[in-house]
CSV table of C-alpha atoms in Angstrom, one decimal:
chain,number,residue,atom,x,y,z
G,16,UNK,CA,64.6,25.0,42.0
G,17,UNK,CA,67.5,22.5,41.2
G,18,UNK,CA,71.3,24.0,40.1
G,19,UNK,CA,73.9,23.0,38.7
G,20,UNK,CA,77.4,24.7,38.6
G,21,UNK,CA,80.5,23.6,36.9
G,22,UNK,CA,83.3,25.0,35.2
G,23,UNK,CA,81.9,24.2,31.6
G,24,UNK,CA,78.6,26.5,32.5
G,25,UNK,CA,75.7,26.8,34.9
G,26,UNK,CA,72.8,25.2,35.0
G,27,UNK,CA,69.7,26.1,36.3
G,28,UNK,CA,65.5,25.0,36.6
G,29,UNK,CA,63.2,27.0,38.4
G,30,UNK,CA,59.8,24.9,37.2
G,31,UNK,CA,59.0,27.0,34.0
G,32,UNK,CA,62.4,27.4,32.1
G,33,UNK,CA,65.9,26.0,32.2
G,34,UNK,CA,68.7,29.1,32.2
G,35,UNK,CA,71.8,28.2,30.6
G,36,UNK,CA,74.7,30.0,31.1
G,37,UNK,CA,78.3,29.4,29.6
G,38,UNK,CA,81.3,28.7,31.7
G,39,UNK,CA,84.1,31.5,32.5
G,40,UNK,CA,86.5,28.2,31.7
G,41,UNK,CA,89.2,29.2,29.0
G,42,UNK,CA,88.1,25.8,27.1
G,43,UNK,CA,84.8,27.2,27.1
G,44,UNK,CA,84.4,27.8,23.1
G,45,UNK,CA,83.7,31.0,21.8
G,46,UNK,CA,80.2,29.8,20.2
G,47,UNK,CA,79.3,29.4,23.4
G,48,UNK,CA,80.6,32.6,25.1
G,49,UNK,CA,79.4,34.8,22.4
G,50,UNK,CA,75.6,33.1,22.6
G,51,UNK,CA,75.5,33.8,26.2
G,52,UNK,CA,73.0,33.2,28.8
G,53,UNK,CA,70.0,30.6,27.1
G,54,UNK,CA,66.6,30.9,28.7
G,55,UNK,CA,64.3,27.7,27.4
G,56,UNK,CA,60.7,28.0,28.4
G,57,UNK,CA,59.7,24.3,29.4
G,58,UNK,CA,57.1,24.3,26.5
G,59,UNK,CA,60.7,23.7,23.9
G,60,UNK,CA,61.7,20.9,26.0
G,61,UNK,CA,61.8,17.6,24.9
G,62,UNK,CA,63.6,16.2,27.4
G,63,UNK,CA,66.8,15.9,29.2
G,64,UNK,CA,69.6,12.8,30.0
G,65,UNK,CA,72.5,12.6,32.5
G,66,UNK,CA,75.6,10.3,30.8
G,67,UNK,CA,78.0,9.0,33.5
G,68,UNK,CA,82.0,8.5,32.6
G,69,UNK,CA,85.0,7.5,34.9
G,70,UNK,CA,86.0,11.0,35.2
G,71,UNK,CA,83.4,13.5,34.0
G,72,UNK,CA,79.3,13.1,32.4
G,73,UNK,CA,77.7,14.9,30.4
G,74,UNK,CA,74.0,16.5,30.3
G,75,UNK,CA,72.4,16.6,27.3
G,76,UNK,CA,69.6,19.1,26.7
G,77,UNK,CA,66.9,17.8,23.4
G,78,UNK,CA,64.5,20.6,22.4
G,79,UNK,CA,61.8,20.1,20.6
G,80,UNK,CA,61.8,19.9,16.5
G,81,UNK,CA,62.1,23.7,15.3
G,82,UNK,CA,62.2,25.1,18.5
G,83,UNK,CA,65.1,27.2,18.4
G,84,UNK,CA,66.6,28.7,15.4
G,85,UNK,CA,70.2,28.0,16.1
G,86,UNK,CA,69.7,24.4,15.9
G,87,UNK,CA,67.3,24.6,12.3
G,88,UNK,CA,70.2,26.6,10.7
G,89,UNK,CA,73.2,24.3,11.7
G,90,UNK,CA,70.8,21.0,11.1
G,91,UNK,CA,72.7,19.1,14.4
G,92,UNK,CA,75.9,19.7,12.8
G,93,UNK,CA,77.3,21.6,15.9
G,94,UNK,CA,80.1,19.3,17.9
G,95,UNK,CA,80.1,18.8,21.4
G,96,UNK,CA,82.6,22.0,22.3
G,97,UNK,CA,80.0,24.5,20.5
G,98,UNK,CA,76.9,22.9,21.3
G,99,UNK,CA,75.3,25.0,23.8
G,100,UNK,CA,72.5,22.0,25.1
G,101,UNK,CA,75.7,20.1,26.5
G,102,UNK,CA,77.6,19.8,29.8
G,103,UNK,CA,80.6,18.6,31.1
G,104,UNK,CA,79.8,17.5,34.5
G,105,UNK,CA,82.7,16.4,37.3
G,106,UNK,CA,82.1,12.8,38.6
G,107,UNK,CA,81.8,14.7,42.3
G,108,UNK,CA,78.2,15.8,41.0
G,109,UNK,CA,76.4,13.3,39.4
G,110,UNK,CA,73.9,13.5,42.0
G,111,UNK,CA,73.1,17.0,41.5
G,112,UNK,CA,73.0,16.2,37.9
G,113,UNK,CA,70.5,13.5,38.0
G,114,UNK,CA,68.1,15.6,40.8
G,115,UNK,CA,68.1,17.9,37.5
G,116,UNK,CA,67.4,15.7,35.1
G,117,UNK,CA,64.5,14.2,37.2
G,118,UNK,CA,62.5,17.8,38.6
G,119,UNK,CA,62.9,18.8,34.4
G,120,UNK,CA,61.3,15.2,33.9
G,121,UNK,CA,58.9,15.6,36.4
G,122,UNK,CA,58.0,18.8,35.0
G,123,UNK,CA,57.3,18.0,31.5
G,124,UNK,CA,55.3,14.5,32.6
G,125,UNK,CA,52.8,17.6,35.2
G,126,UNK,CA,52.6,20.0,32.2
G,127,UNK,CA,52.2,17.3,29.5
G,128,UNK,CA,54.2,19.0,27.4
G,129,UNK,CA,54.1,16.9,24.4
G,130,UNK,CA,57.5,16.2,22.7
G,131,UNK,CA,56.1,16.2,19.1
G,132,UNK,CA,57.4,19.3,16.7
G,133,UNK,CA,56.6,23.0,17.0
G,134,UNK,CA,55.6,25.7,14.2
G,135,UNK,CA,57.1,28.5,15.4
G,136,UNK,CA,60.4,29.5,17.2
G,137,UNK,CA,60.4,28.9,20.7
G,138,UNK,CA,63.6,30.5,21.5
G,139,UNK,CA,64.4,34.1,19.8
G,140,UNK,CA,67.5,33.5,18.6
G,141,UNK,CA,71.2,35.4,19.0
G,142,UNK,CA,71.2,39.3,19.7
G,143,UNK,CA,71.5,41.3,17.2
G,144,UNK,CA,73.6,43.1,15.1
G,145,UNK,CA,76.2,40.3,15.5
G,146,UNK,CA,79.4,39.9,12.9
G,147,UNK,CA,81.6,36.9,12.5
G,148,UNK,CA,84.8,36.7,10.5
G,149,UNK,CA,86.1,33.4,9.3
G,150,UNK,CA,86.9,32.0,6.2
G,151,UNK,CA,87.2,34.3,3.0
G,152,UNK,CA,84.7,36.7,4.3
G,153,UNK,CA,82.9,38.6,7.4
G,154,UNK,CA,78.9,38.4,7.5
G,155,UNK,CA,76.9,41.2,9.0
G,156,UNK,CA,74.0,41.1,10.4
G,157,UNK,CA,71.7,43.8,12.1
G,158,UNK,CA,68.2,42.1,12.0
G,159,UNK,CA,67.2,43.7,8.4
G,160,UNK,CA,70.5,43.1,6.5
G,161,UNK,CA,72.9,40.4,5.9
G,162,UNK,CA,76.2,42.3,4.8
G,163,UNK,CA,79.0,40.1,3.2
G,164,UNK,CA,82.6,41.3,2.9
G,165,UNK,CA,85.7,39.8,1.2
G,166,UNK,CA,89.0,39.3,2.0
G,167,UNK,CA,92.6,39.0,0.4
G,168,UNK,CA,91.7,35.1,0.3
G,169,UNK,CA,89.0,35.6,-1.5
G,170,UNK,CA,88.1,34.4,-5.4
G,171,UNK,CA,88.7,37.4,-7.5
G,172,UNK,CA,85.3,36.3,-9.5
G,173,UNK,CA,83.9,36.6,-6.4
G,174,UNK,CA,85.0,39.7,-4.6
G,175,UNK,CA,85.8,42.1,-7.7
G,176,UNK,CA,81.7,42.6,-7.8
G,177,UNK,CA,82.4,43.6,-3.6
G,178,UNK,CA,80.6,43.8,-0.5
G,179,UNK,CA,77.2,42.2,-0.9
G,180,UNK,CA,74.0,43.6,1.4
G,181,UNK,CA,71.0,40.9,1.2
G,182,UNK,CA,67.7,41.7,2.7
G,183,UNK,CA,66.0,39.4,5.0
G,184,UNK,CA,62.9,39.2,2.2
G,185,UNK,CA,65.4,38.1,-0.7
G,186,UNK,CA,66.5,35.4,1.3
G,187,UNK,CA,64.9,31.6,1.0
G,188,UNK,CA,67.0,30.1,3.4
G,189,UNK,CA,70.3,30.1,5.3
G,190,UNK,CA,72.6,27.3,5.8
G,191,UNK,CA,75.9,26.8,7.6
G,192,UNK,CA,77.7,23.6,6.7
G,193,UNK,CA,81.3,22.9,8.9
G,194,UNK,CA,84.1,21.9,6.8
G,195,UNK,CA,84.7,18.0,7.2
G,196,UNK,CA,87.9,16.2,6.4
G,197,UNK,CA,88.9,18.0,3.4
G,198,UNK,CA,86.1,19.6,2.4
G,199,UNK,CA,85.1,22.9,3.2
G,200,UNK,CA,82.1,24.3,5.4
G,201,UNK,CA,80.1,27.3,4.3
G,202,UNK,CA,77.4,30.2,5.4
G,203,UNK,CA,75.3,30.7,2.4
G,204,UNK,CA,72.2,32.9,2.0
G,205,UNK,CA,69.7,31.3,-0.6
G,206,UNK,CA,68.1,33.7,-2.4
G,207,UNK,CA,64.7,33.8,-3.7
G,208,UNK,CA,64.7,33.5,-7.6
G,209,UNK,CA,68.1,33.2,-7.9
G,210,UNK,CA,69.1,29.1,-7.3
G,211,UNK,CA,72.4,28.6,-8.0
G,212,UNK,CA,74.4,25.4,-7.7
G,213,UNK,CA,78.0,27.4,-7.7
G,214,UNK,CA,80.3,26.0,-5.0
G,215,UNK,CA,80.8,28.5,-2.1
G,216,UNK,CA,84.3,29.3,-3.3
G,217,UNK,CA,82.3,31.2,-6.1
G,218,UNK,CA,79.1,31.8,-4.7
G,219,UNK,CA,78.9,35.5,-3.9
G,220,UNK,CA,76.0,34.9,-1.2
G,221,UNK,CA,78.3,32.0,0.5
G,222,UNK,CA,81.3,32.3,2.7
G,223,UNK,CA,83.6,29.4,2.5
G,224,UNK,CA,85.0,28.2,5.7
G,225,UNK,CA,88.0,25.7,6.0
G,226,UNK,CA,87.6,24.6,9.6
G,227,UNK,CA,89.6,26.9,11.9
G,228,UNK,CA,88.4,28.4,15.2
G,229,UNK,CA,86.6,30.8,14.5
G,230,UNK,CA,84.0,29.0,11.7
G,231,UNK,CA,81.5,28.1,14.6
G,232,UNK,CA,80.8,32.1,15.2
G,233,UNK,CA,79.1,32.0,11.5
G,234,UNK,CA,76.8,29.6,12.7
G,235,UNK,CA,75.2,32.4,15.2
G,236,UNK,CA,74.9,34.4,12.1
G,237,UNK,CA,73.0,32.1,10.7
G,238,UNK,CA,70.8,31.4,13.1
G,239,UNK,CA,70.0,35.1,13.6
G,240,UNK,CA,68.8,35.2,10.1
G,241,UNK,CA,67.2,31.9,10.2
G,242,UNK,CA,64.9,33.5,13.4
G,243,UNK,CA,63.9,36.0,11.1
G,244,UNK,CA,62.7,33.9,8.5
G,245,UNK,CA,59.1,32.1,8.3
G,246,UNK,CA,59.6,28.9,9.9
G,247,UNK,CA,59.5,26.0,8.0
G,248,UNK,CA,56.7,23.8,9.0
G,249,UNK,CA,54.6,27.1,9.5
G,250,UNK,CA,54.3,26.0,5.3
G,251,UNK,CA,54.3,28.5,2.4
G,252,UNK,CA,51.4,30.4,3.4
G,253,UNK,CA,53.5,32.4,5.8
G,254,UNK,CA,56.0,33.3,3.1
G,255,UNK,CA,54.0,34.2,0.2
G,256,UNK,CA,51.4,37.2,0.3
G,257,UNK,CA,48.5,35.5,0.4
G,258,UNK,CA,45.8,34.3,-2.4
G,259,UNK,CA,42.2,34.5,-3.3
G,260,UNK,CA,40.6,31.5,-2.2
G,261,UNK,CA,37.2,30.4,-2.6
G,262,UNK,CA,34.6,31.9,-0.6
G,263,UNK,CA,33.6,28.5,1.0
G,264,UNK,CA,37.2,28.6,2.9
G,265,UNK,CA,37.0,32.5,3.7
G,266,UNK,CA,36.0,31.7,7.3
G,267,UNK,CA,38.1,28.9,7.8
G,268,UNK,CA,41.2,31.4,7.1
G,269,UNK,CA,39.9,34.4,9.1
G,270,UNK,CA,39.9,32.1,12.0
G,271,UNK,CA,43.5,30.8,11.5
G,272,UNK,CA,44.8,34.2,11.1
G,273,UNK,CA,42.9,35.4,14.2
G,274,UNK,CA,44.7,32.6,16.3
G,275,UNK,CA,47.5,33.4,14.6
G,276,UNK,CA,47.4,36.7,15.7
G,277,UNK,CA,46.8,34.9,19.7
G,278,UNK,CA,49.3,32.7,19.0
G,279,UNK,CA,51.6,36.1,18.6
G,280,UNK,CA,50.5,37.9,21.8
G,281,UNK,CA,51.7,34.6,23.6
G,282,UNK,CA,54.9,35.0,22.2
G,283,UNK,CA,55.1,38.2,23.1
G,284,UNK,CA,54.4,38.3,26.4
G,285,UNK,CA,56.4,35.3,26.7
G,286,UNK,CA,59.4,37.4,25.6
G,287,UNK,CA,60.2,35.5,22.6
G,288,UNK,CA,59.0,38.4,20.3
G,289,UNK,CA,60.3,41.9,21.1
G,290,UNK,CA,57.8,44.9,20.7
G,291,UNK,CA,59.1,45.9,16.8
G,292,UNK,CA,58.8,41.9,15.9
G,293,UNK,CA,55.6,41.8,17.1
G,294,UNK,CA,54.1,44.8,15.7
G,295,UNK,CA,55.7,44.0,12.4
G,296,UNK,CA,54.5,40.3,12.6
G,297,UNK,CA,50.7,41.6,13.3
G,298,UNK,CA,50.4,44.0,10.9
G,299,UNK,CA,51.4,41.3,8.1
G,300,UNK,CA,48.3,39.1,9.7
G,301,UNK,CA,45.8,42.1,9.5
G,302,UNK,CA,47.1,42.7,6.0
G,303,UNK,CA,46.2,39.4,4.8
G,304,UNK,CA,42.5,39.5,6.8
């Protein structure tokens, strides 16, 4: 097992997963503290670098393409405070940060875990229900429902219709965007049949953010809901019901639904999947068989 404890969080490989766990350190950011404890199965890794400095390093954590939903719904737009897949490491421990970078190395190169994207969500994604006020708005979320709710700052196009509850089937996609400069970030919910190019300012399934301290907590919102939705390189046959096809591809189907299905125990057992998700996720597979 290799460790590694700082002020900025603690670090920790035990062969099969790498535990992540924020700092108690006040400049610890709230993204961070909220997210809690990270537990990344080896199989999400793709790989792991140690970045010396005159004063402090820095780890940096790379997971594999669509392995964790929290990274698929900000897109890499997190900065270093937020990002949970970084740490500040004091120049007294470089050693112990390079022992870790080498046993995760050494793990990956024994498993041949292969660094090319995944289908599915390794990691499950923030605890739920979660709720995040920033912005003009508070968003909701209790693993069926986004719920969106105005303030006094609020565009009176927008909020005179009030509170908006979205159902994880309406919904496309999610994005959350961080304001820049001076232009403003967003969490908007994408809903199916209903594209709309309106900024978030009007958009009553957006919350417009204007980069204070609290706009990073939307992001977990958003990657809540994004965990929930089919995954993106799983392609549309996961998101629509599915279609008649022509009997010469009839078995070719039934045996990609029943490794779906295997694919789904794995997760399960693997913890990724509670009970409900599973049960809910299989029963949509035997529907379509």
């Amino acid at each position: 097992m290799a460790e590694i404890i700082q002020k900025d969080g603690t670090w920790v490989f035990d062969g099969d997963a790498l535990r992540l766990t924020p700092g108690r350190d006040k400049n610890v950011s709230p993204l961070r503290r909220e997210l809690g404890e990270l537990n990344v199965p080896l199989g999400a890794l793709a790989g792991l670098s140690f970045e010396q400095g005159k004063k402090t390093g820095r780890l940096r954590l790379r997971l594999r393409d669509g392995a964790d939903p929290l990274l698929q719904a900000t897109g890499g737009r997190l900065t270093e405070p937020h990002d949970p897949y970084q740490l500040l490491v004091d120049s007294d421990r470089y050693g112990v940060a390079e022992y870790l970078v080498d046993e995760v190395r050494q793990a990956l190169l024994l498993d041949e875990v292969p660094a090319d994207p995944v289908d599915a969500y390794l990691l499950p994604g923030p605890s739920v229900p979660l709720s995040a006020s920033a912005g003009d708005g508070t968003a909701s979320f209790d693993g069926e429902r986004v719920r969106l709710e105005w303030n006094w700052k609020t565009e009176e196009s927008k909020s005179s219709a009030g509170a908006r509850s979205l159902a994880v089937a309406e919904i496309e996609a999610v994005e959350w965007q961080p304001a820049i400069g001076l232009e403003n970030g967003c969490l908007r919910f994408r809903l199916r049949h209903a594209p709309t190019k309106a900024p978030a300012k009007y958009d009553p399934n957006a919350v417009e953010l204007w980069g204070f301290k609290k706009d990073p907590l939307m992001a977990l919102v958003a990657a809540a809901v994004q965990a929930r939705l089919p995954h993106p390189a799983a392609g549309p046959r996961d998101a629509l019901p599915a279609q008649r096809e022509p009997d010469s591809a009839a078995g070719d189907d039934h045996d990609a639904l029943l490794r779906r299905l295997r694919e789904l125990g794995e997760l399960r057992r693997d913890g990724v999947l509670t009970d409900e998700e599973f049960a809910m996720a299989k029963q949509a597979v035997l529907k379509r068989m």
